[in-house]
Amino acid sequence: MQATPTTPQKKKRSIRSRDVLFHLIVGGLCLLMIYPIIWMISSSFKGPSEIWTNVTSLIPKTFAWGNYSEGWAGFGGITFATYFRNSLLYAGFGTLAIVGSSAFIAYGFARIKFKGRNFWFSIMILTLMLPGQVLLIPQYILFNELGWVNTFLPLIVPRLAGGPFFIFLMVQFIRGIPRDLDEAAEIDGAGRFAIFWRIILPLMQPALITAAIFSFYWTWEDFLSPLIYLSDPRLYTVSLALRSMADPNAATNWGAIFAMATLSLVPVFILFIAFQKYLVQGISTTGLKG
Amino acid sequence: MATTTAQTAAAEQHRASERKRERRETLSGYMFISPWLIGFLIFTLLPLIGSLYLAFTDYNLTSAPEWVGLQNFETMFFNDPRYWKAVRATFYYVFAAIPARLTFALAVAMILDNHRRGIGFYRAAYYAPSIIGGSVAVALMWRRIFASDGVFNGFLNILGVPASQAWIGLPSSAIWTLILLAVWQFGSPMLIFLAGLRQIPESLYESAEIDGATPWRKFFHITIPLLSSVIFFNLIMQLISGFLVFTQALVITNGGPLDSTLFYALYLYQRAFVNFQMGYGTAMAWVLLVIIAIFTAIAFKTSSAWVFYEDEG
């Protein structure tokens, strides 16, 4: 290579043009990726006269705020206030139950040496591979016998047993915490529960947050379980309500549906923006599916 | 003499306290895992055993289950054309959507594997569809994008291609709209690939470059082998979730048109919870479990041939 005085400048210029090319391609593809989402949000503001005639535009000619009030009114005299409350209850309590118990269980697997530990841990990992569909019908029969159909119990009670994926994630996390703190507390006479509650749990915060976000997402979006267990419209979650509104056999007010669909994504995006770091880390390190 | 007795006594005492300690540890261990253990017995093991029985019965929830032997399986394999349509549609979907999704995820991960400005933003934007992709909201949106007056045709018209067909209404194209929806959500495997790519030492590429390796050679001889365990992991997870696809098919096409998107899980749901054929549905679920187990086993068996673990080499 010949070193001429112009080389550094040349190199700099070629880097810059490569950067521009990179941003053009990646940015363009990025626009394509999020276009559908933006399109739905903008359609939620389009009135019936333009929603399907001005279909590709992302800016409504006139903002039809009415879509939101019409959508919020829901159907059968039940408003979306009820559906959102149900979804929040389900996602909130469901998440609290599964994250709390998973942490408790994970501590047992990670820190206490007891007979049968490896056996039960392997069984738990095996259940990870078990497709939920296999248990769907017998579980339904069980909850039907218990009289739990049309209540939130079948959706929340099984979560008190923790989630294998979250337990696994937390066991890995606890194993990374140095044992010195446990041992010091043990010498001070602290019992197992006190060690878990006062030392391990506060240190587990990142794992707890990651698990909580994923649990909230999966529960918020869950469709199959509410579909099977909740048939009373007063118990509908947002997902069920949206599906009922979009009944293919009836004339459908798509503006109103898009308005409510957009609202249903707001909590998801707020969490996404607030906890992006935890999400990316959770997926990258454990393969948690988002 | 006296000292040895004292020693054995002390040792005896020590062993006794050790045993006591062990017992206490076992007790507290089981206390901590008891929520999972009880839940496992009631919500997993009991239903699993129950379903093994149910698969050989005729049961509609109202009258007692009636033992029918292998009849459910016979009907399924020999007298139910819709069952085979469901199997076919599911395989078609899995084998089109999963490789496409993983290829796309790897390609984008490789493009994003640098430290340019704005990478964090792009990563988030590419991942965004994945966090909302399973929701009913997005499924409804997809239904309208590919409707006859939807935005997809709108763009085709702008490009000068006259198009007015409802893509979700045609048996030939409906399944492809669902495949496209799956590919659109390539975010999670992309993030996993990205983490894997960051682990590959830069020095390997540099020495290959000195040896005059082309980008293709670098890709096939460094990137792919070192990433193979990550690819393998992604493949298994994606295959399992692909076989279970449900919400999108129910909301977007409801199995139609002409059963072209009647995926396995959807047909199972219809049989069990619309027709209340619990026995038949359970039998279907067991066959699905076997199918998934076979694919997982094949992946594991063949993995030694193509998955490269660093500590081996």
Coordinates of C-alpha atoms in Angstrom, one line a residue:
Chain A
M1 CA 0.0 0.0 0.0
Q2 CA 1.2 3.4 -0.8
A3 CA 0.9 6.0 1.8
T4 CA -0.2 9.2 0.2
P5 CA -1.3 12.2 2.2
T6 CA -4.8 11.9 0.9
T7 CA -5.3 8.4 2.2
P8 CA -6.8 9.2 5.6
Q9 CA -9.2 11.6 4.1
K10 CA -10.3 9.2 1.4
K11 CA -10.8 6.5 4.0
K12 CA -12.9 8.8 6.1
R13 CA -15.1 9.7 3.2
S14 CA -15.6 6.1 2.2
I15 CA -16.6 5.2 5.7
R16 CA -19.1 8.0 5.7
S17 CA -20.7 6.9 2.5
R18 CA -20.9 3.4 3.8
D19 CA -22.6 4.7 6.9
V20 CA -25.2 6.5 4.7
L21 CA -25.8 3.3 2.7
F22 CA -26.2 1.4 6.0
H23 CA -28.7 3.8 7.4
L24 CA -30.6 3.9 4.1
I25 CA -31.0 0.1 3.9
V26 CA -31.5 -0.6 7.6
G27 CA -33.7 2.5 8.1
G28 CA -35.8 1.7 5.0
L29 CA -36.4 -1.9 6.2
C30 CA -37.2 -0.6 9.7
L31 CA -39.9 1.7 8.2
L32 CA -41.4 -1.3 6.4
M33 CA -41.4 -3.3 9.7
I34 CA -43.2 -0.7 11.7
Y35 CA -45.4 0.6 8.9
P36 CA -48.3 -1.8 9.7
I37 CA -48.4 -0.6 13.3
I38 CA -48.3 3.1 12.4
W39 CA -50.9 2.4 9.7
M40 CA -53.3 0.9 12.3
I41 CA -52.8 3.8 14.7
S42 CA -53.5 6.3 11.9
S43 CA -56.5 4.2 10.7
S44 CA -57.9 4.5 14.2
F45 CA -58.3 8.2 13.6
K46 CA -59.9 7.9 10.1
G47 CA -63.6 8.3 9.7
P48 CA -65.8 5.8 7.8
S49 CA -65.6 7.9 4.7
E50 CA -61.9 7.6 4.3
I51 CA -60.7 4.5 6.2
W52 CA -60.8 2.3 3.1
T53 CA -60.7 4.9 0.3
N54 CA -57.6 6.7 1.6
V55 CA -56.1 3.4 2.8
T56 CA -52.4 3.9 2.2
S57 CA -52.1 7.3 3.8
L58 CA -50.7 7.6 7.2
I59 CA -52.2 11.0 7.9
P60 CA -56.0 11.2 8.2
K61 CA -57.6 14.0 6.3
T62 CA -59.8 14.7 9.3
F63 CA -59.3 13.3 12.7
A64 CA -62.2 11.1 13.7
W65 CA -62.0 11.1 17.5
G66 CA -65.4 9.5 17.5
N67 CA -63.8 6.1 16.8
Y68 CA -62.5 6.1 20.3
S69 CA -65.8 6.9 22.1
E70 CA -67.7 4.5 19.8
G71 CA -65.2 1.7 20.5
W72 CA -65.0 2.4 24.2
A73 CA -68.8 1.9 24.4
G74 CA -68.2 -1.8 23.6
F75 CA -71.2 -4.0 23.0
G76 CA -74.1 -5.4 24.9
G77 CA -74.0 -2.5 27.4
I78 CA -70.6 -3.4 28.6
T79 CA -67.9 -0.8 28.0
F80 CA -64.2 -1.3 27.4
A81 CA -63.6 0.0 31.0
T82 CA -64.8 -3.5 32.1
Y83 CA -62.6 -5.3 29.6
F84 CA -59.5 -3.3 30.5
R85 CA -60.2 -3.9 34.2
N86 CA -60.5 -7.6 33.6
S87 CA -57.3 -7.7 31.5
L88 CA -55.4 -5.7 34.1
L89 CA -56.7 -8.0 36.9
Y90 CA -55.7 -11.1 35.0
A91 CA -52.3 -9.8 33.9
G92 CA -51.6 -8.1 37.3
F93 CA -52.5 -11.0 39.7
G94 CA -51.3 -13.6 37.2
T95 CA -47.9 -11.9 37.1
L96 CA -47.7 -11.4 40.8
A97 CA -48.5 -15.0 41.4
I98 CA -46.1 -16.6 38.9
V99 CA -43.2 -14.3 39.6
G100 CA -43.5 -14.5 43.4
S101 CA -43.8 -18.2 43.6
S102 CA -41.2 -18.8 40.9
A103 CA -38.7 -16.8 43.0
F104 CA -39.6 -18.8 46.2
I105 CA -39.2 -22.1 44.3
A106 CA -36.0 -21.1 42.6
Y107 CA -34.4 -20.3 45.9
G108 CA -35.1 -23.9 47.0
F109 CA -33.6 -25.4 43.9
A110 CA -30.6 -23.1 43.8
R111 CA -29.5 -22.9 47.4
I112 CA -30.7 -25.9 49.4
K113 CA -29.1 -29.3 49.0
F114 CA -31.8 -31.9 49.6
K115 CA -32.5 -35.5 48.6
G116 CA -34.3 -35.7 45.2
R117 CA -33.4 -32.2 44.2
N118 CA -31.8 -33.1 40.9
F119 CA -34.6 -35.5 40.1
W120 CA -37.4 -32.9 40.6
F121 CA -35.3 -30.3 38.8
S122 CA -35.0 -32.5 35.7
I123 CA -38.8 -33.2 35.8
M124 CA -39.4 -29.5 35.9
I125 CA -37.1 -29.0 32.8
L126 CA -39.0 -31.8 31.1
T127 CA -42.3 -30.0 31.6
L128 CA -40.9 -27.1 29.7
M129 CA -41.0 -29.2 26.5
L130 CA -44.5 -30.3 27.1
P131 CA -46.9 -28.6 24.7
G132 CA -49.7 -26.9 26.6
Q133 CA -52.3 -28.3 24.2
V134 CA -51.8 -31.8 25.7
L135 CA -53.0 -30.6 29.1
L136 CA -55.6 -28.2 27.8
I137 CA -58.5 -30.6 27.7
P138 CA -57.9 -32.6 30.9
Q139 CA -57.3 -29.3 32.8
Y140 CA -60.5 -27.9 31.5
I141 CA -62.3 -31.0 32.7
L142 CA -60.7 -30.7 36.1
F143 CA -61.7 -27.0 36.4
N144 CA -65.1 -27.8 35.1
E145 CA -65.6 -30.4 37.9
L146 CA -64.4 -27.8 40.4
G147 CA -67.0 -25.3 39.2
W148 CA -64.3 -22.9 38.2
V149 CA -65.4 -22.3 34.6
N150 CA -66.5 -18.7 34.1
T151 CA -64.3 -17.4 36.9
F152 CA -60.7 -16.2 36.8
L153 CA -59.5 -19.0 39.1
P154 CA -58.4 -21.4 36.3
L155 CA -56.4 -18.6 34.8
I156 CA -54.6 -17.5 38.0
V157 CA -54.4 -20.5 40.5
P158 CA -52.1 -22.7 38.3
R159 CA -49.7 -19.7 38.2
L160 CA -49.2 -20.1 42.0
A161 CA -47.1 -23.2 41.1
G162 CA -44.6 -20.9 39.3
G163 CA -43.5 -21.1 35.7
P164 CA -40.8 -23.6 34.7
F165 CA -39.1 -21.1 32.4
F166 CA -39.0 -18.4 35.1
I167 CA -37.9 -20.8 37.8
F168 CA -35.0 -21.9 35.5
L169 CA -34.1 -18.3 34.8
M170 CA -34.1 -17.4 38.5
V171 CA -32.1 -20.5 39.5
Q172 CA -29.4 -19.5 37.1
F173 CA -29.5 -16.0 38.5
I174 CA -29.3 -17.1 42.1
R175 CA -26.4 -19.4 41.4
G176 CA -24.5 -16.3 40.2
I177 CA -24.9 -14.6 43.6
P178 CA -21.9 -15.2 45.9
R179 CA -22.6 -17.4 48.9
D180 CA -20.7 -15.2 51.4
L181 CA -23.8 -13.2 52.2
D182 CA -26.0 -16.3 52.9
E183 CA -23.3 -17.7 55.1
A184 CA -22.8 -14.5 57.1
A185 CA -26.5 -14.3 57.7
E186 CA -26.6 -18.0 58.7
I187 CA -23.9 -17.4 61.3
D188 CA -26.0 -14.5 62.6
G189 CA -28.7 -17.1 63.2
A190 CA -31.0 -16.2 60.2
G191 CA -33.4 -19.0 59.1
R192 CA -33.9 -20.1 55.5
F193 CA -36.8 -17.9 54.9
A194 CA -35.2 -14.9 56.4
I195 CA -32.2 -15.4 54.1
F196 CA -34.5 -15.7 51.1
W197 CA -36.6 -12.7 52.0
R198 CA -34.0 -10.3 53.2
I199 CA -30.9 -11.2 51.2
I200 CA -31.6 -13.2 48.0
L201 CA -34.9 -11.6 47.0
P202 CA -33.6 -8.0 46.9
L203 CA -30.5 -9.1 45.0
M204 CA -32.7 -10.9 42.4
Q205 CA -34.3 -7.7 41.3
P206 CA -33.1 -7.8 37.6
A207 CA -34.3 -11.4 37.2
L208 CA -37.6 -10.5 38.9
I209 CA -38.2 -7.5 36.6
T210 CA -37.4 -9.6 33.4
A211 CA -39.7 -12.3 34.5
A212 CA -42.5 -9.8 35.4
I213 CA -42.4 -8.1 32.1
F214 CA -42.5 -11.3 30.0
S215 CA -45.3 -12.7 32.2
F216 CA -47.3 -9.5 31.9
Y217 CA -46.9 -9.5 28.1
W218 CA -47.9 -13.2 27.7
T219 CA -50.9 -12.7 30.1
W220 CA -52.0 -9.5 28.6
E221 CA -52.0 -11.0 25.1
D222 CA -53.3 -14.4 26.2
F223 CA -56.2 -15.4 24.1
L224 CA -56.6 -19.2 24.3
S225 CA -57.2 -19.5 28.1
P226 CA -59.7 -16.7 28.4
L227 CA -61.4 -18.0 25.2
I228 CA -61.9 -21.4 26.8
Y229 CA -62.7 -20.4 30.4
L230 CA -64.6 -17.1 30.2
S231 CA -67.9 -17.1 28.3
D232 CA -69.7 -14.5 30.3
P233 CA -69.2 -11.1 28.4
R234 CA -68.8 -9.3 31.8
L235 CA -65.6 -11.3 32.3
Y236 CA -64.1 -10.8 28.9
T237 CA -60.6 -9.6 28.6
V238 CA -59.6 -7.0 26.0
S239 CA -58.5 -9.8 23.6
L240 CA -61.8 -11.5 23.7
A241 CA -63.7 -8.3 23.4
L242 CA -61.8 -7.3 20.3
R243 CA -62.4 -10.6 18.7
S244 CA -66.1 -10.4 19.4
M245 CA -66.3 -6.9 18.0
A246 CA -64.7 -8.1 14.8
D247 CA -67.3 -10.8 14.2
P248 CA -67.1 -11.5 10.5
N249 CA -70.9 -12.2 10.3
A250 CA -71.8 -8.6 11.4
A251 CA -71.3 -5.2 9.9
T252 CA -68.0 -4.1 11.5
N253 CA -67.0 -0.7 12.6
W254 CA -63.3 -1.0 11.9
G255 CA -62.4 2.5 13.0
A256 CA -63.7 1.7 16.4
I257 CA -62.0 -1.7 16.5
F258 CA -58.6 -0.1 15.5
A259 CA -59.1 2.5 18.2
M260 CA -59.5 -0.1 20.9
A261 CA -56.8 -2.3 19.4
T262 CA -54.5 0.7 19.5
L263 CA -55.4 1.3 23.2
S264 CA -54.8 -2.4 24.0
L265 CA -51.2 -2.0 22.8
V266 CA -50.5 1.1 24.9
P267 CA -49.5 -0.8 28.1
V268 CA -47.3 -3.1 26.0
F269 CA -45.4 -0.2 24.4
I270 CA -45.0 1.7 27.7
L271 CA -43.4 -1.3 29.3
F272 CA -41.3 -1.8 26.2
I273 CA -39.9 1.7 26.3
A274 CA -39.4 1.7 30.0
F275 CA -37.8 -1.8 30.3
Q276 CA -36.2 -2.4 26.9
K277 CA -32.8 -3.1 28.5
Y278 CA -34.3 -6.0 30.6
L279 CA -36.2 -7.4 27.6
V280 CA -33.1 -7.5 25.4
Q281 CA -31.0 -9.0 28.1
G282 CA -33.6 -11.6 29.0
I283 CA -33.9 -12.8 25.5
S284 CA -30.2 -12.7 24.6
T285 CA -29.1 -14.6 27.6
T286 CA -31.8 -17.2 28.2
G287 CA -33.7 -17.4 24.9
L288 CA -36.9 -16.3 26.5
K289 CA -39.4 -15.9 23.7
G290 CA -41.0 -12.6 23.4
Chain B
M1 CA -8.0 -45.4 75.5
A2 CA -10.0 -42.7 77.1
T3 CA -9.2 -40.3 74.4
T4 CA -10.3 -42.7 71.6
T5 CA -13.7 -43.2 73.3
A6 CA -14.0 -39.5 73.6
Q7 CA -13.0 -39.2 70.0
T8 CA -15.5 -41.8 68.7
A9 CA -18.2 -40.3 70.9
A10 CA -17.5 -36.9 69.5
A11 CA -17.4 -38.3 66.0
E12 CA -20.7 -40.1 66.7
Q13 CA -22.2 -36.8 67.9
H14 CA -20.9 -35.0 64.9
R15 CA -22.4 -37.6 62.6
A16 CA -25.7 -37.4 64.4
S17 CA -25.8 -33.6 64.2
E18 CA -24.8 -33.9 60.5
R19 CA -27.8 -36.3 59.9
K20 CA -30.1 -33.9 61.8
R21 CA -28.8 -31.0 59.7
E22 CA -29.4 -33.0 56.5
R23 CA -32.9 -33.8 57.5
R24 CA -33.6 -30.2 58.3
E25 CA -32.2 -29.2 54.9
T26 CA -34.3 -31.7 53.1
L27 CA -37.4 -30.5 54.9
S28 CA -36.8 -26.9 54.1
G29 CA -35.9 -27.8 50.5
Y30 CA -39.2 -29.4 50.0
M31 CA -40.9 -26.5 51.7
F32 CA -39.5 -24.1 49.2
I33 CA -40.3 -26.2 46.1
S34 CA -43.7 -27.3 47.5
P35 CA -45.7 -24.8 45.4
W36 CA -44.2 -26.2 42.3
L37 CA -44.4 -29.8 43.4
I38 CA -48.1 -29.6 44.4
G39 CA -48.9 -27.7 41.3
F40 CA -47.1 -30.2 39.2
L41 CA -49.0 -33.1 40.7
I42 CA -52.4 -31.5 40.4
F43 CA -52.1 -29.4 37.2
T44 CA -49.7 -31.5 35.1
L45 CA -49.3 -35.1 36.3
L46 CA -53.0 -35.7 37.1
P47 CA -54.2 -34.2 33.8
L48 CA -51.6 -36.1 31.9
I49 CA -52.7 -39.4 33.4
G50 CA -56.3 -38.5 32.9
S51 CA -55.8 -37.5 29.3
L52 CA -54.1 -40.9 28.6
Y53 CA -57.4 -42.5 29.5
L54 CA -59.6 -39.9 27.9
A55 CA -57.9 -40.4 24.5
F56 CA -59.5 -43.9 24.4
T57 CA -63.0 -42.6 25.3
D58 CA -66.0 -40.8 23.9
Y59 CA -66.7 -37.9 26.2
N60 CA -68.9 -34.8 25.8
L61 CA -68.6 -33.4 29.3
T62 CA -72.3 -34.1 30.2
S63 CA -72.4 -37.9 30.3
A64 CA -69.7 -40.2 31.6
P65 CA -66.7 -41.0 29.4
E66 CA -67.4 -44.1 27.3
W67 CA -64.5 -46.5 26.5
V68 CA -64.1 -46.9 22.8
G69 CA -60.7 -48.4 22.5
L70 CA -58.7 -47.2 19.5
Q71 CA -61.7 -45.8 17.7
N72 CA -60.6 -42.1 18.0
F73 CA -57.3 -42.9 16.4
E74 CA -58.9 -45.0 13.7
T75 CA -61.3 -42.2 12.8
M76 CA -58.5 -39.7 12.9
F77 CA -56.2 -41.6 10.5
F78 CA -58.7 -43.2 8.2
N79 CA -62.0 -41.5 8.3
D80 CA -61.4 -37.8 8.9
P81 CA -60.2 -35.9 5.8
R82 CA -60.2 -32.6 7.7
Y83 CA -57.7 -34.1 10.1
W84 CA -55.3 -34.7 7.2
K85 CA -56.0 -31.2 5.9
A86 CA -55.0 -29.9 9.3
V87 CA -51.8 -31.9 9.4
R88 CA -50.9 -30.8 5.9
A89 CA -51.6 -27.1 6.6
T90 CA -49.6 -27.2 9.8
F91 CA -46.5 -28.8 8.2
Y92 CA -46.8 -26.4 5.3
Y93 CA -46.8 -23.5 7.7
V94 CA -44.0 -24.7 9.9
F95 CA -41.7 -25.6 7.1
A96 CA -42.3 -22.3 5.3
A97 CA -42.4 -19.9 8.2
I98 CA -39.7 -21.2 10.5
P99 CA -36.8 -21.4 8.1
A100 CA -37.8 -18.0 6.6
R101 CA -38.0 -16.4 10.0
L102 CA -34.7 -17.8 11.1
T103 CA -32.9 -16.8 7.9
F104 CA -34.3 -13.3 8.2
A105 CA -33.4 -13.1 11.8
L106 CA -29.8 -14.1 11.1
A107 CA -29.4 -11.8 8.1
V108 CA -30.7 -8.8 10.1
A109 CA -28.6 -9.8 13.1
M110 CA -25.5 -9.8 10.9
I111 CA -26.3 -6.4 9.5
L112 CA -26.8 -5.0 13.0
D113 CA -23.7 -6.6 14.4
N114 CA -21.6 -3.4 14.5
H115 CA -21.3 -0.4 16.7
R116 CA -22.7 2.3 14.5
R117 CA -24.8 5.1 15.9
G118 CA -28.5 4.2 16.2
I119 CA -28.0 0.5 16.5
G120 CA -30.0 0.4 19.7
F121 CA -32.9 2.2 18.0
Y122 CA -32.9 -0.2 15.0
R123 CA -32.7 -3.2 17.3
A124 CA -35.7 -2.0 19.3
A125 CA -37.7 -1.2 16.1
Y126 CA -37.0 -4.6 14.5
Y127 CA -38.0 -6.3 17.8
A128 CA -41.2 -4.3 18.3
P129 CA -43.4 -6.4 16.1
S130 CA -42.5 -9.5 18.1
I131 CA -43.8 -8.2 21.4
I132 CA -47.2 -7.4 20.0
G133 CA -47.3 -10.1 17.3
G134 CA -49.3 -12.7 19.2
S135 CA -52.1 -10.3 20.2
V136 CA -55.6 -10.2 18.8
A137 CA -55.1 -6.5 18.0
V138 CA -52.3 -7.3 15.5
A139 CA -54.2 -10.3 14.1
L140 CA -57.2 -8.0 13.4
M141 CA -54.8 -5.5 11.8
W142 CA -53.4 -8.2 9.6
R143 CA -56.9 -9.3 8.5
R144 CA -57.5 -5.8 7.2
I145 CA -54.1 -5.3 5.6
F146 CA -54.8 -8.2 3.3
A147 CA -58.5 -7.6 2.7
S148 CA -59.7 -6.8 -0.8
D149 CA -59.8 -3.1 0.1
G150 CA -56.8 -3.3 2.4
V151 CA -53.6 -1.5 2.4
F152 CA -51.6 -4.2 0.6
N153 CA -53.8 -3.9 -2.5
G154 CA -53.6 -0.1 -2.0
F155 CA -49.9 -0.2 -2.5
L156 CA -50.1 -2.6 -5.4
N157 CA -52.5 -0.2 -7.1
I158 CA -50.1 2.7 -6.5
L159 CA -47.3 0.6 -8.1
G160 CA -49.6 0.2 -11.1
V161 CA -50.6 -3.4 -10.4
P162 CA -54.4 -3.6 -10.4
A163 CA -55.3 -5.8 -7.4
S164 CA -58.6 -6.3 -5.7
Q165 CA -58.5 -9.9 -4.5
A166 CA -58.9 -10.6 -0.8
W167 CA -55.7 -12.4 0.0
I168 CA -57.0 -13.9 3.2
G169 CA -60.1 -15.2 1.2
L170 CA -58.3 -17.2 -1.4
P171 CA -57.2 -20.8 -0.5
S172 CA -53.9 -20.4 -2.4
S173 CA -52.8 -17.2 -0.6
A174 CA -54.5 -17.2 2.8
I175 CA -51.8 -19.4 4.4
W176 CA -49.1 -17.1 3.0
T177 CA -50.5 -14.1 4.8
L178 CA -50.1 -16.1 8.1
I179 CA -46.6 -17.1 7.1
L180 CA -45.7 -13.5 6.5
L181 CA -47.1 -12.6 9.9
A182 CA -44.8 -15.2 11.4
V183 CA -41.7 -13.9 9.5
W184 CA -42.6 -10.4 10.5
Q185 CA -42.0 -11.4 14.1
F186 CA -38.3 -12.4 13.7
G187 CA -37.3 -10.3 16.7
S188 CA -36.5 -12.9 19.4
P189 CA -34.3 -15.1 17.3
M190 CA -32.7 -12.0 16.0
L191 CA -31.7 -10.9 19.5
I192 CA -30.4 -14.3 20.3
F193 CA -28.3 -14.4 17.1
L194 CA -27.0 -11.0 17.8
A195 CA -25.8 -12.0 21.3
G196 CA -24.2 -15.1 19.7
L197 CA -22.5 -13.0 17.0
R198 CA -21.0 -10.7 19.6
Q199 CA -19.3 -13.7 21.2
I200 CA -17.3 -14.7 18.1
P201 CA -13.8 -13.4 18.6
E202 CA -12.9 -10.6 16.1
S203 CA -9.4 -12.2 15.8
L204 CA -10.8 -15.2 13.9
Y205 CA -12.1 -12.9 11.2
E206 CA -8.9 -10.9 11.1
S207 CA -6.7 -13.9 10.6
A208 CA -9.0 -15.2 7.9
E209 CA -8.8 -11.9 6.2
I210 CA -5.0 -12.1 6.2
D211 CA -5.3 -15.5 4.6
G212 CA -7.3 -13.8 1.9
A213 CA -10.7 -15.4 2.8
T214 CA -13.8 -14.0 0.9
P215 CA -16.8 -12.8 2.9
W216 CA -18.7 -16.0 1.8
R217 CA -15.9 -18.2 3.1
K218 CA -15.8 -16.3 6.4
F219 CA -19.5 -16.7 6.7
F220 CA -19.6 -20.4 6.0
H221 CA -16.4 -21.3 7.8
I222 CA -16.5 -19.1 10.9
T223 CA -19.9 -17.5 11.5
I224 CA -22.1 -20.6 10.8
P225 CA -20.0 -23.1 12.7
L226 CA -19.5 -20.9 15.7
L227 CA -23.2 -20.0 15.7
S228 CA -24.5 -23.5 15.1
S229 CA -25.4 -24.2 18.7
V230 CA -27.5 -21.0 18.8
I231 CA -29.1 -21.8 15.5
F232 CA -29.9 -25.3 16.9
F233 CA -31.5 -23.9 20.0
N234 CA -33.6 -21.4 18.0
L235 CA -34.7 -24.1 15.6
I236 CA -36.1 -26.3 18.4
M237 CA -37.9 -23.5 20.2
Q238 CA -39.3 -22.2 16.9
L239 CA -40.4 -25.6 15.6
I240 CA -42.4 -26.3 18.8
S241 CA -44.1 -22.9 18.8
G242 CA -44.8 -23.3 15.1
F243 CA -46.7 -26.5 15.6
L244 CA -48.9 -24.8 18.2
V245 CA -49.9 -21.8 16.2
F246 CA -53.5 -20.8 17.1
T247 CA -54.6 -17.3 17.8
Q248 CA -53.6 -15.7 14.5
A249 CA -55.3 -18.5 12.5
L250 CA -58.5 -18.3 14.6
V251 CA -58.8 -14.5 14.4
I252 CA -57.5 -13.9 10.8
T253 CA -58.9 -16.8 8.8
N254 CA -60.7 -19.1 11.3
G255 CA -59.3 -22.0 9.4
G256 CA -60.7 -21.0 6.1
P257 CA -61.0 -20.7 3.2
L258 CA -61.7 -24.4 2.4
D259 CA -59.7 -25.4 5.5
S260 CA -56.5 -24.2 3.9
T261 CA -55.4 -22.6 7.2
L262 CA -57.0 -25.2 9.5
F263 CA -54.0 -25.6 11.7
Y264 CA -53.7 -28.5 14.1
A265 CA -54.2 -26.6 17.3
L266 CA -57.2 -24.8 15.7
Y267 CA -58.8 -28.0 14.6
L268 CA -58.2 -29.6 18.0
Y269 CA -59.9 -26.5 19.6
Q270 CA -62.9 -26.9 17.3
R271 CA -63.3 -30.6 18.0
A272 CA -62.9 -30.2 21.8
F273 CA -64.5 -26.9 22.6
V274 CA -67.0 -26.2 19.8
N275 CA -68.2 -29.8 19.2
F276 CA -67.3 -30.9 22.8
Q277 CA -65.6 -34.1 21.6
M278 CA -63.2 -34.2 24.5
G279 CA -62.0 -37.8 23.8
Y280 CA -61.2 -37.1 20.1
G281 CA -59.5 -33.8 21.0
T282 CA -57.3 -35.5 23.6
A283 CA -56.4 -38.2 21.1
M284 CA -55.4 -35.5 18.7
A285 CA -53.3 -33.8 21.4
W286 CA -51.3 -37.0 22.0
V287 CA -50.6 -37.4 18.4
L288 CA -49.4 -33.8 18.3
L289 CA -47.1 -34.5 21.3
V290 CA -45.6 -37.5 19.5
I291 CA -45.1 -35.4 16.3
I292 CA -43.3 -32.7 18.3
A293 CA -41.3 -35.2 20.2
I294 CA -40.1 -36.9 17.0
F295 CA -39.0 -33.5 15.5
T296 CA -37.2 -32.6 18.7
A297 CA -35.5 -36.0 18.8
I298 CA -34.4 -35.7 15.1
A299 CA -33.0 -32.3 15.8
F300 CA -31.1 -33.6 18.8
K301 CA -29.9 -36.8 17.0
T302 CA -28.6 -34.9 14.0
S303 CA -27.1 -32.1 16.1
S304 CA -23.8 -33.9 16.7
A305 CA -23.3 -33.9 12.9
W306 CA -23.7 -30.2 12.4
V307 CA -23.7 -28.4 15.7
F308 CA -20.2 -27.3 16.7
Y309 CA -19.4 -26.8 20.4
E310 CA -16.4 -24.8 21.1
D311 CA -14.9 -27.0 23.8
E312 CA -14.8 -29.9 21.3
G313 CA -12.6 -28.2 18.8

